[in-house]
mmCIF file of C-alpha atoms in Angstrom:
data_model
loop_
_atom_site.group_PDB
_atom_site.id
_atom_site.type_symbol
_atom_site.label_atom_id
_atom_site.label_comp_id
_atom_site.label_asym_id
_atom_site.label_seq_id
_atom_site.Cartn_x
_atom_site.Cartn_y
_atom_site.Cartn_z
ATOM 1 C CA MET B 1 -9.940 4.729 -16.610
ATOM 2 C CA ILE B 2 -11.033 4.007 -13.082
ATOM 3 C CA GLY B 3 -8.695 5.415 -10.420
ATOM 4 C CA ARG B 4 -10.699 4.913 -7.212
ATOM 5 C CA LEU B 5 -13.822 3.141 -6.058
ATOM 6 C CA ARG B 6 -15.949 3.909 -2.992
ATOM 7 C CA GLY B 7 -18.751 1.543 -2.305
ATOM 8 C CA GLU B 8 -20.274 -1.200 -0.319
ATOM 9 C CA VAL B 9 -18.384 -4.490 0.069
ATOM 10 C CA ALA B 10 -20.895 -6.994 -1.499
ATOM 11 C CA GLU B 11 -18.746 -10.103 -1.634
ATOM 12 C CA ILE B 12 -15.183 -11.126 -0.783
ATOM 13 C CA GLY B 13 -13.664 -14.007 -2.709
ATOM 14 C CA GLU B 14 -10.289 -15.728 -2.721
ATOM 15 C CA GLU B 15 -8.778 -13.408 -5.240
ATOM 16 C CA ASP B 16 -11.218 -10.577 -5.601
ATOM 17 C CA VAL B 17 -13.856 -8.408 -4.059
ATOM 18 C CA LEU B 18 -17.186 -7.210 -5.442
ATOM 19 C CA ILE B 19 -17.748 -3.538 -4.647
ATOM 20 C CA ASP B 20 -21.261 -2.198 -5.100
ATOM 21 C CA VAL B 21 -21.206 1.478 -6.256
ATOM 22 C CA ALA B 22 -24.719 2.907 -6.590
ATOM 23 C CA GLY B 23 -26.082 -0.507 -7.734
ATOM 24 C CA VAL B 24 -23.265 -1.283 -10.109
ATOM 25 C CA GLY B 25 -21.029 -4.204 -9.048
ATOM 26 C CA TYR B 26 -17.263 -3.955 -9.822
ATOM 27 C CA VAL B 27 -15.133 -7.029 -9.597
ATOM 28 C CA VAL B 28 -11.717 -5.890 -8.198
ATOM 29 C CA ARG B 29 -8.742 -8.282 -8.002
ATOM 30 C CA CYS B 30 -6.719 -7.877 -4.818
ATOM 31 C CA GLY B 31 -3.760 -9.548 -3.128
ATOM 32 C CA ALA B 32 -4.338 -11.592 -0.013
ATOM 33 C CA ARG B 33 -3.068 -8.922 2.256
ATOM 34 C CA THR B 34 -5.584 -6.403 0.934
ATOM 35 C CA LEU B 35 -8.431 -8.943 1.071
ATOM 36 C CA GLY B 36 -7.591 -9.674 4.716
ATOM 37 C CA ARG B 37 -7.722 -6.028 5.629
ATOM 38 C CA LEU B 38 -11.069 -5.203 3.882
ATOM 39 C CA PRO B 39 -14.062 -4.048 5.958
ATOM 40 C CA ALA B 40 -16.758 -6.569 6.546
ATOM 41 C CA VAL B 41 -19.386 -7.379 3.905
ATOM 42 C CA GLY B 42 -21.987 -4.607 3.979
ATOM 43 C CA ASP B 43 -19.560 -1.963 5.106
ATOM 44 C CA GLU B 44 -18.101 0.802 2.939
ATOM 45 C CA ALA B 45 -14.630 0.494 1.395
ATOM 46 C CA VAL B 46 -12.372 2.812 -0.581
ATOM 47 C CA LEU B 47 -10.048 1.206 -3.027
ATOM 48 C CA HIS B 48 -7.294 2.800 -5.080
ATOM 49 C CA ILE B 49 -7.646 1.202 -8.544
ATOM 50 C CA GLU B 50 -5.231 0.245 -11.267
ATOM 51 C CA SER B 51 -7.094 -0.381 -14.465
ATOM 52 C CA GLN B 52 -5.454 -2.747 -17.095
ATOM 53 C CA TRP B 53 -6.684 -3.851 -20.486
ATOM 54 C CA SER B 54 -5.645 -6.850 -22.509
ATOM 55 C CA ASP B 55 -7.129 -8.435 -25.653
ATOM 56 C CA GLN B 56 -7.396 -11.805 -23.937
ATOM 57 C CA LEU B 57 -8.887 -10.681 -20.572
ATOM 58 C CA GLY B 58 -10.432 -7.384 -21.386
ATOM 59 C CA LEU B 59 -10.592 -4.831 -18.612
ATOM 60 C CA ARG B 60 -9.299 -5.848 -15.132
ATOM 61 C CA LEU B 61 -9.336 -3.793 -12.027
ATOM 62 C CA TYR B 62 -6.740 -4.220 -9.328
ATOM 63 C CA GLY B 63 -7.446 -2.646 -5.981
ATOM 64 C CA PHE B 64 -5.395 -1.465 -3.044
ATOM 65 C CA LEU B 65 -6.259 0.150 0.328
ATOM 66 C CA VAL B 66 -3.202 2.304 0.274
ATOM 67 C CA ARG B 67 -2.084 4.603 -2.632
ATOM 68 C CA ASP B 68 1.514 3.538 -2.200
ATOM 69 C CA GLU B 69 0.636 -0.071 -2.882
ATOM 70 C CA ARG B 70 -0.842 0.860 -6.178
ATOM 71 C CA ARG B 71 2.179 2.871 -7.151
ATOM 72 C CA THR B 72 4.366 -0.050 -6.196
ATOM 73 C CA PHE B 73 2.113 -2.472 -8.172
ATOM 74 C CA VAL B 74 2.753 -0.316 -11.315
ATOM 75 C CA ALA B 75 6.496 0.029 -10.639
ATOM 76 C CA LEU B 76 6.901 -3.716 -10.286
ATOM 77 C CA GLN B 77 5.325 -4.416 -13.642
ATOM 78 C CA GLU B 78 7.738 -2.124 -15.328
ATOM 79 C CA ILE B 79 10.379 -4.787 -14.561
ATOM 80 C CA GLN B 80 10.778 -7.469 -17.197
ATOM 81 C CA GLY B 81 9.177 -10.743 -16.100
ATOM 82 C CA VAL B 82 6.890 -9.247 -13.497
ATOM 83 C CA GLY B 83 3.167 -9.474 -14.288
ATOM 84 C CA PRO B 84 0.057 -8.616 -12.162
ATOM 85 C CA LYS B 85 0.082 -11.905 -10.276
ATOM 86 C CA ALA B 86 3.756 -11.671 -9.287
ATOM 87 C CA ALA B 87 3.405 -8.039 -8.387
ATOM 88 C CA LEU B 88 0.424 -8.855 -6.035
ATOM 89 C CA GLY B 89 2.509 -11.684 -4.602
ATOM 90 C CA VAL B 90 5.307 -9.337 -3.680
ATOM 91 C CA LEU B 91 2.926 -6.927 -2.035
ATOM 92 C CA ASP B 92 1.439 -9.833 -0.046
ATOM 93 C CA VAL B 93 4.769 -10.394 1.722
ATOM 94 C CA LEU B 94 6.269 -6.872 1.714
ATOM 95 C CA SER B 95 4.722 -3.412 2.171
ATOM 96 C CA PRO B 96 6.020 -0.737 -0.189
ATOM 97 C CA GLY B 97 8.262 0.570 2.590
ATOM 98 C CA GLU B 98 9.616 -2.842 3.348
ATOM 99 C CA LEU B 99 10.189 -3.529 -0.405
ATOM 100 C CA ALA B 100 12.053 -0.246 -0.727
ATOM 101 C CA ALA B 101 14.234 -1.208 2.190
ATOM 102 C CA ALA B 102 14.850 -4.668 0.814
ATOM 103 C CA ALA B 103 15.875 -3.096 -2.486
ATOM 104 C CA GLN B 104 18.307 -0.734 -0.758
ATOM 105 C CA ARG B 105 19.883 -3.679 1.066
ATOM 106 C CA GLY B 106 19.896 -5.890 -2.020
ATOM 107 C CA ASP B 107 17.889 -8.366 0.028
ATOM 108 C CA LYS B 108 16.625 -10.695 -2.815
ATOM 109 C CA ALA B 109 15.742 -13.431 -0.243
ATOM 110 C CA ALA B 110 12.954 -11.191 1.208
ATOM 111 C CA VAL B 111 11.443 -10.653 -2.232
ATOM 112 C CA ALA B 112 11.762 -14.370 -3.248
ATOM 113 C CA ARG B 113 9.268 -15.245 -0.468
ATOM 114 C CA ALA B 114 6.558 -14.063 -2.812
ATOM 115 C CA ASN B 115 4.536 -16.600 -4.759
ATOM 116 C CA GLY B 116 5.717 -16.752 -8.401
ATOM 117 C CA VAL B 117 8.971 -14.951 -7.781
ATOM 118 C CA GLY B 118 12.149 -17.093 -8.116
ATOM 119 C CA PRO B 119 15.737 -16.115 -7.112
ATOM 120 C CA LYS B 120 16.677 -14.638 -10.533
ATOM 121 C CA LEU B 121 13.560 -12.471 -10.686
ATOM 122 C CA ALA B 122 13.939 -11.405 -7.117
ATOM 123 C CA LEU B 123 17.456 -10.204 -7.885
ATOM 124 C CA ARG B 124 16.202 -8.304 -10.866
ATOM 125 C CA ILE B 125 13.490 -6.635 -8.733
ATOM 126 C CA VAL B 126 15.748 -5.451 -5.992
ATOM 127 C CA THR B 127 18.323 -4.249 -8.537
ATOM 128 C CA GLU B 128 15.850 -2.165 -10.600
ATOM 129 C CA LEU B 129 13.954 -0.811 -7.560
ATOM 130 C CA LYS B 130 17.089 0.246 -5.677
ATOM 131 C CA ASP B 131 16.947 3.859 -6.848
ATOM 132 C CA LYS B 132 13.190 4.218 -7.344
ATOM 133 C CA PRO B 133 11.141 6.233 -4.837
ATOM 134 C CA ILE B 134 8.391 3.576 -4.569
ATOM 135 C CA ALA B 135 7.406 4.217 -0.932
ATOM 136 C CA GLY B 136 5.685 7.631 -1.645
ATOM 137 C CA GLU B 137 7.026 11.132 -2.086
ATOM 138 C CA ALA B 138 5.271 12.446 0.986
ATOM 139 C CA VAL B 139 6.944 9.876 3.273
ATOM 140 C CA ALA B 140 10.344 10.337 1.621
ATOM 141 C CA ALA B 141 10.065 14.139 1.970
ATOM 142 C CA PHE B 142 9.125 13.785 5.619
ATOM 143 C CA GLN B 143 12.100 11.484 6.332
ATOM 144 C CA ALA B 144 14.494 13.654 4.385
ATOM 145 C CA ALA B 145 13.403 16.696 6.363
ATOM 146 C CA ALA B 146 14.405 14.993 9.635
ATOM 147 C CA ALA B 147 17.744 15.665 11.266
ATOM 148 C CA PRO B 148 20.298 13.307 9.695
ATOM 149 C CA HIS B 149 21.693 12.150 13.027
ATOM 150 C CA ALA B 150 18.572 12.334 15.168
ATOM 151 C CA GLN B 151 17.153 9.156 16.572
ATOM 152 C CA PRO B 152 13.690 8.351 15.260
ATOM 153 C CA THR B 153 10.896 8.960 17.721
ATOM 154 C CA ALA B 154 7.630 7.047 18.122
ATOM 155 C CA ALA B 155 5.785 10.185 17.354
ATOM 156 C CA GLY B 156 7.809 10.856 14.243
ATOM 157 C CA ASN B 157 7.366 7.301 13.004
ATOM 158 C CA ALA B 158 3.596 7.552 13.682
ATOM 159 C CA VAL B 159 3.400 10.653 11.529
ATOM 160 C CA ALA B 160 5.367 8.973 8.736
ATOM 161 C CA ALA B 161 2.949 6.008 8.953
ATOM 162 C CA LEU B 162 -0.071 8.320 8.572
ATOM 163 C CA LEU B 163 1.529 10.026 5.613
ATOM 164 C CA GLY B 164 1.888 6.623 3.988
ATOM 165 C CA LEU B 165 -1.865 6.283 4.324
ATOM 166 C CA GLY B 166 -2.434 9.377 2.288
ATOM 167 C CA ILE B 167 -3.185 11.713 5.265
ATOM 168 C CA ALA B 168 -2.008 15.301 4.887
ATOM 169 C CA GLU B 169 1.090 16.171 7.007
ATOM 170 C CA PRO B 170 -0.640 18.997 9.069
ATOM 171 C CA VAL B 171 -3.489 16.685 9.979
ATOM 172 C CA ALA B 172 -1.158 13.795 10.697
ATOM 173 C CA ARG B 173 0.959 15.949 13.062
ATOM 174 C CA ARG B 174 -2.106 17.326 14.780
ATOM 175 C CA VAL B 175 -3.716 13.962 15.598
ATOM 176 C CA VAL B 176 -0.424 12.383 16.632
ATOM 177 C CA ASP B 177 0.297 15.302 18.872
ATOM 178 C CA HIS B 178 -3.201 14.909 20.460
ATOM 179 C CA ALA B 179 -2.567 11.211 20.867
ATOM 180 C CA ALA B 180 0.865 11.799 22.486
ATOM 181 C CA ALA B 181 -0.749 14.361 24.883
ATOM 182 C CA ARG B 182 -3.333 11.781 25.983
ATOM 183 C CA LEU B 183 -1.087 8.732 26.206
ATOM 184 C CA GLY B 184 2.096 10.436 27.426
ATOM 185 C CA GLU B 185 5.466 10.960 25.805
ATOM 186 C CA ALA B 186 6.550 7.379 26.443
ATOM 187 C CA ALA B 187 3.710 5.929 24.429
ATOM 188 C CA PRO B 188 4.874 3.338 21.865
ATOM 189 C CA GLU B 189 4.450 3.939 18.023
ATOM 190 C CA PRO B 190 1.573 1.399 17.547
ATOM 191 C CA ALA B 191 -0.488 2.987 20.389
ATOM 192 C CA LEU B 192 0.013 6.414 18.884
ATOM 193 C CA ILE B 193 -1.022 5.290 15.390
ATOM 194 C CA LYS B 194 -4.132 3.566 16.719
ATOM 195 C CA ALA B 195 -5.227 6.540 18.758
ATOM 196 C CA ALA B 196 -4.521 8.893 15.902
ATOM 197 C CA LEU B 197 -6.612 6.792 13.486
ATOM 198 C CA GLN B 198 -9.411 6.576 16.024
ATOM 199 C CA GLU B 199 -9.500 10.396 16.158
ATOM 200 C CA LEU B 200 -9.714 10.453 12.395
ATOM 201 C CA GLY B 201 -12.557 8.012 12.546
ATOM 202 C CA ARG B 202 -10.723 5.222 10.723
#
């Protein structure tokens, strides 16, 4: 099974992308949000892949820029009535963290904004995901380690965002600290994240 692809973006379609890996082209189906965030044609991309096989369609590859999105895609399809298309639709309107928050609130209206998801299915999704750690163990562990009554800081939120991108916690803390030192303690979260990613070359 294919778990990750690194290669050149050869073509970007309405529902998929062609990734050239050492001369072999892989057709990877993606949601609109992922397709919109892909590098330009000719640039290198890294996609986390979920491979699925069916007798009718054969092997299909689904790609995500963030590991948490792939985990959430799998978790969604464990729910009765949710197939790949609906799962991608949910991830087009909600990030894994936003979906987890919506599930905790029981906010079926947020989930029902996804294409192919009606009110009944939205309710089932938020009900079944309420107690599932779909937003990633690293982020959850980081947030659990924070003081229970402490106000979230821009730097802390920036570190959590980098953890959600699969960056190791020591590295995330280091680059955010460097960014905060350059921009000042009052720097907003988006500026810290941008500066940290620039230092990492992303």
